Short mmCIF file of C-alpha atoms and ligand atoms in Angstrom, two decimals:
data_model
loop_
_atom_site.label_atom_id
_atom_site.label_comp_id
_atom_site.label_asym_id
_atom_site.label_seq_id
_atom_site.Cartn_x
_atom_site.Cartn_y
_atom_site.Cartn_z
CA MET A 1 98.98 96.62 106.82
CA ALA A 2 96.18 97.52 104.38
CA SER A 3 93.42 94.90 104.24
CA ASP A 4 91.64 95.90 101.00
CA PRO A 5 93.83 94.55 98.15
CA LYS A 6 93.69 97.81 96.19
CA ASP A 7 95.07 99.70 99.20
CA LYS A 8 98.30 97.70 98.89
CA ILE A 9 99.05 99.25 95.50
CA ILE A 10 101.23 102.36 95.38
CA PHE A 11 101.17 103.93 91.93
CA ALA A 12 104.46 105.62 90.97
CA LEU A 13 103.63 109.05 89.56
CA ASP A 14 106.79 109.02 87.45
CA VAL A 15 105.88 112.00 85.25
CA GLU A 16 107.32 115.46 84.79
CA HIS A 17 104.33 117.78 84.81
CA PHE A 18 101.65 118.64 87.33
CA SER A 19 98.93 118.22 84.69
CA GLU A 20 100.07 114.67 83.84
CA ALA A 21 100.11 113.79 87.52
CA GLN A 22 96.60 115.18 87.86
CA LYS A 23 95.40 113.08 84.94
CA TRP A 24 96.74 109.87 86.54
CA VAL A 25 95.30 110.68 89.95
CA ASN A 26 91.87 111.32 88.40
CA LEU A 27 92.04 108.03 86.53
CA LEU A 28 93.32 105.79 89.32
CA LYS A 29 92.01 107.37 92.49
CA ASP A 30 89.51 104.64 93.30
CA ARG A 31 91.80 101.84 92.17
CA VAL A 32 95.01 102.25 94.20
CA GLY A 33 95.92 102.98 97.82
CA LEU A 34 98.62 105.62 97.45
CA PHE A 35 100.39 107.80 94.89
CA LYS A 36 104.18 107.98 95.01
CA VAL A 37 105.69 111.39 94.29
CA GLY A 38 109.38 111.09 93.54
CA LYS A 39 112.34 113.35 92.83
CA GLN A 40 111.46 114.27 89.24
CA LEU A 41 107.86 115.34 89.81
CA PHE A 42 108.58 116.99 93.16
CA THR A 43 111.57 118.91 91.81
CA HIS A 44 109.53 120.07 88.82
CA ALA A 45 106.16 120.75 90.40
CA GLY A 46 106.88 121.20 94.13
CA PRO A 47 104.59 120.73 97.13
CA LYS A 48 101.50 121.80 95.20
CA VAL A 49 101.45 118.36 93.60
CA ILE A 50 101.05 116.83 97.06
CA ASP A 51 98.17 119.20 97.85
CA MET A 52 96.52 118.22 94.57
CA VAL A 53 96.69 114.48 95.37
CA ARG A 54 95.45 115.07 98.92
CA GLN A 55 92.60 117.31 97.81
CA LYS A 56 91.33 114.40 95.76
CA GLY A 57 91.15 112.41 98.99
CA GLN A 58 94.24 110.34 98.17
CA LYS A 59 97.34 109.40 100.17
CA VAL A 60 100.89 110.35 99.20
CA PHE A 61 104.17 108.49 99.56
CA LEU A 62 106.86 111.19 99.27
CA ASP A 63 109.84 109.33 97.79
CA LEU A 64 112.75 111.75 98.18
CA LYS A 65 115.15 109.28 99.88
CA TYR A 66 116.73 111.77 102.30
CA HIS A 67 120.42 111.23 103.13
CA ASP A 68 122.31 113.98 104.95
CA ILE A 69 123.50 114.94 108.44
CA PRO A 70 120.94 114.07 111.14
CA ASN A 71 119.77 117.63 111.78
CA THR A 72 119.15 118.34 108.09
CA VAL A 73 117.20 115.15 107.48
CA ALA A 74 115.18 115.61 110.68
CA LYS A 75 114.19 119.10 109.48
CA ALA A 76 113.24 117.74 106.05
CA GLY A 77 111.19 115.06 107.82
CA GLU A 78 109.36 117.78 109.75
CA GLU A 79 108.47 119.49 106.46
CA ALA A 80 107.28 116.20 104.93
CA THR A 81 105.10 115.71 108.01
CA LYS A 82 103.67 119.22 107.64
CA LEU A 83 102.78 118.39 104.01
CA ASN A 84 100.56 115.68 105.46
CA VAL A 85 102.02 112.83 103.45
CA ALA A 86 101.21 109.27 104.54
CA MET A 87 104.79 108.02 104.05
CA PHE A 88 108.24 109.42 103.36
CA ASN A 89 111.66 107.80 103.17
CA LEU A 90 115.37 108.13 103.91
CA HIS A 91 118.54 106.11 103.29
CA ALA A 92 119.48 103.71 106.09
CA LEU A 93 123.12 104.37 105.09
CA GLY A 94 122.66 107.85 106.61
CA GLY A 95 123.05 106.05 109.94
CA PHE A 96 121.22 105.27 113.18
CA GLU A 97 121.32 108.80 114.56
CA MET A 98 119.93 110.32 111.36
CA MET A 99 117.03 107.85 111.27
CA LYS A 100 116.22 108.11 114.98
CA LYS A 101 116.28 111.92 115.00
CA THR A 102 114.03 112.06 111.94
CA VAL A 103 111.44 109.66 113.37
CA GLU A 104 111.41 111.65 116.62
CA ALA A 105 111.16 115.01 114.84
CA SER A 106 108.26 113.76 112.73
CA LYS A 107 106.47 112.41 115.83
CA THR A 108 106.94 115.66 117.73
CA ILE A 109 105.74 117.96 114.96
CA SER A 110 102.77 115.76 114.10
CA LYS A 111 101.69 115.81 117.74
CA SER A 112 102.05 119.55 118.13
CA LEU A 113 100.19 120.28 114.87
CA ARG A 114 97.66 117.46 115.47
CA LEU A 115 98.49 115.86 112.14
CA PRO A 116 98.63 112.13 111.53
CA ARG A 117 102.20 110.84 111.85
CA PRO A 118 103.56 109.68 108.49
CA LEU A 119 105.23 106.29 108.23
CA VAL A 120 108.99 106.65 107.90
CA LEU A 121 110.58 104.12 105.56
CA ALA A 122 114.21 103.30 104.87
CA VAL A 123 116.01 102.38 101.68
CA THR A 124 118.69 99.78 102.51
CA ILE A 125 120.80 99.12 99.42
CA LEU A 126 119.42 100.50 96.15
CA THR A 127 118.23 97.65 93.96
CA SER A 128 120.26 99.16 91.11
CA MET A 129 123.48 98.18 92.95
CA ASP A 130 125.05 94.74 92.73
CA GLU A 131 127.94 93.38 94.80
CA GLY A 132 130.51 94.83 92.36
CA ALA A 133 129.04 98.31 92.74
CA LEU A 134 128.97 97.88 96.52
CA LYS A 135 132.67 96.93 96.60
CA GLU A 136 133.50 100.06 94.58
CA VAL A 137 132.15 102.18 97.41
CA GLY A 138 133.96 100.12 100.03
CA VAL A 139 131.11 97.89 101.23
CA GLN A 140 132.27 94.29 101.21
CA GLY A 141 128.89 92.50 101.19
CA PRO A 142 127.43 89.93 100.67
CA LEU A 143 124.55 92.10 99.53
CA LEU A 144 121.82 90.27 101.44
CA ASP A 145 123.82 90.60 104.68
CA GLU A 146 124.12 94.34 104.12
CA VAL A 147 120.41 94.66 103.37
CA SER A 148 119.34 92.74 106.47
CA ARG A 149 121.86 94.53 108.70
CA LEU A 150 120.63 97.94 107.52
CA ALA A 151 116.96 96.90 107.87
CA LEU A 152 117.60 95.84 111.47
CA LEU A 153 119.42 99.11 112.19
CA ALA A 154 116.44 101.03 110.74
CA SER A 155 114.00 99.09 112.87
CA LYS A 156 116.07 99.76 116.01
CA ALA A 157 116.02 103.47 115.14
CA GLY A 158 112.21 103.42 115.15
CA VAL A 159 111.72 103.40 111.37
CA ASP A 160 108.42 101.76 110.34
CA GLY A 161 109.64 99.68 107.43
CA VAL A 162 111.84 99.39 104.37
CA ILE A 163 111.69 99.54 100.60
CA ALA A 164 113.10 96.23 99.43
CA SER A 165 113.48 94.09 96.36
CA PRO A 166 111.10 91.11 96.33
CA GLN A 167 114.09 88.77 96.83
CA GLU A 168 114.96 90.42 100.14
CA ILE A 169 111.56 90.00 101.82
CA GLY A 170 112.30 86.66 103.51
CA ILE A 171 115.48 87.67 105.29
CA ILE A 172 114.05 91.06 106.34
CA ARG A 173 110.93 89.42 107.81
CA GLU A 174 113.11 86.95 109.67
CA ARG A 175 115.32 89.66 111.18
CA CYS A 176 112.85 92.49 111.74
CA GLY A 177 109.59 90.70 112.57
CA GLU A 178 106.02 90.72 111.33
CA LYS A 179 105.16 94.31 112.16
CA PHE A 180 108.00 95.84 110.17
CA LEU A 181 106.57 97.08 106.85
CA ILE A 182 108.05 95.93 103.55
CA ILE A 183 107.32 97.94 100.43
CA THR A 184 108.33 96.28 97.19
CA PRO A 185 109.01 97.74 93.73
CA GLY A 186 110.12 95.61 90.77
CA ILE A 187 106.67 94.12 90.22
CA ARG A 188 105.96 92.57 86.83
CA ALA A 189 103.44 90.06 85.45
CA PRO A 190 105.09 87.29 83.39
CA SER A 191 103.81 88.98 80.21
CA ASP A 192 105.11 92.46 81.14
CA LYS A 193 108.29 94.07 79.82
CA LYS A 194 110.97 94.02 82.54
CA ASP A 195 112.25 97.53 81.60
CA ASP A 196 115.28 98.26 83.82
CA GLN A 197 114.06 96.03 86.66
CA LYS A 198 116.26 92.94 87.00
CA ARG A 199 114.86 90.89 89.85
CA THR A 200 111.07 90.96 89.53
CA LEU A 201 108.13 89.09 91.05
CA THR A 202 104.48 89.06 90.07
CA PRO A 203 102.06 90.99 92.33
CA LYS A 204 100.75 87.73 93.80
CA GLU A 205 104.23 86.32 94.42
CA ALA A 206 105.34 89.50 96.19
CA ILE A 207 102.27 89.57 98.46
CA SER A 208 102.63 85.83 99.18
CA ALA A 209 106.29 86.40 100.04
CA GLY A 210 105.19 88.93 102.67
CA ALA A 211 105.21 92.37 101.02
CA ASP A 212 102.80 94.85 102.65
CA TYR A 213 102.68 97.27 99.71
CA LEU A 214 103.65 97.09 96.03
CA VAL A 215 105.09 100.05 94.15
CA ILE A 216 103.99 99.81 90.53
CA GLY A 217 104.61 102.29 87.73
CA ARG A 218 105.16 101.27 84.11
CA PRO A 219 103.07 98.06 84.08
CA ILE A 220 100.06 100.34 84.68
CA LYS A 221 101.24 103.55 83.04
CA GLU A 222 102.35 101.99 79.79
CA ALA A 223 99.53 99.46 79.50
CA LYS A 224 97.15 99.84 76.54
CA ASP A 225 94.33 100.02 79.06
CA PRO A 226 95.69 101.18 82.45
CA LEU A 227 92.39 100.55 84.25
CA GLU A 228 92.28 96.99 83.00
CA ALA A 229 95.93 96.53 84.04
CA VAL A 230 95.26 97.75 87.56
CA GLN A 231 92.13 95.59 87.80
CA LYS A 232 94.18 92.52 86.85
CA ILE A 233 96.70 93.35 89.59
CA ILE A 234 93.91 93.73 92.16
CA GLU A 235 92.47 90.36 91.13
CA ASP A 236 95.93 88.77 91.28
CA ILE A 237 96.47 89.83 94.91
CA SER A 238 92.89 89.35 96.12
O1 C5P B 1 107.85 101.48 86.52
P1 C5P B 1 108.19 100.63 87.68
O2 C5P B 1 107.06 99.73 88.15
O3 C5P B 1 109.49 99.87 87.51
O4 C5P B 1 108.40 101.69 88.87
C1 C5P B 1 108.95 101.35 90.10
C2 C5P B 1 109.05 102.58 90.95
O5 C5P B 1 109.68 102.21 92.16
C3 C5P B 1 109.88 103.71 90.36
O6 C5P B 1 109.30 104.95 90.81
C4 C5P B 1 111.24 103.52 90.98
O7 C5P B 1 111.94 104.73 91.13
C5 C5P B 1 110.86 102.96 92.35
N1 C5P B 1 111.91 102.18 93.01
C6 C5P B 1 112.48 101.06 92.43
N2 C5P B 1 113.45 100.37 93.11
C7 C5P B 1 113.83 100.77 94.32
C8 C5P B 1 113.26 101.88 94.93
C9 C5P B 1 112.28 102.58 94.23
O8 C5P B 1 112.10 100.67 91.33
N3 C5P B 1 114.74 100.07 94.97
#
């Protein structure tokens, strides 16, 4: 886990254009630990956005949440590894075999190309789903049981950690141990707008509850003074 408080902050580059992403990386590069590139920016701008972030000496979390047959996801994981990202993720619901094959493929290619091995993270149950939505797709719940079961499956498959809502940290720690990484979105200060996040914690609460990294987007991006907002977060978790 990162020891410098700022290194625990992952800024979500939730923008459309390369130039906007570049602007945010220039502004925040000494203030956060990683930049998260998700589906919108990657689909619009492609791998060159990852090169841009890396050329500025920054780390990338490639948030494409792979979910497909094991061979396909393993191949995608190889490509993510070749892009030299620090972290990428997949859906635990893709199954044990898919996760295990992807971790192994990433290890093998990183060794043969002498690249650092990226952390592989799993999404358990999307935080946008409640128990009603789970039942609709045939998963009976309770939700926390599903989350902890999938986190344990991911850890057995060799995955390094999970993306989890702040409320899930306790049970995941209990089942998967201290070394298993927990990355937490849904971070809001009491004075922040909640936006579409329903179950939020403050940065300090999430770190105290055992989160290793915090994914934060709008509380920084939409602040009047983003640098001041990020500084407040650093102070809160220091
Ligand atoms: O703007 P905000 O701080 O809510 O951004 C949170 C980021 O974390 C977004 O990029 C969102 O897609 C991502 N995320 C999330 N909940 C998850 C997984 C990822 O909010 N369960």
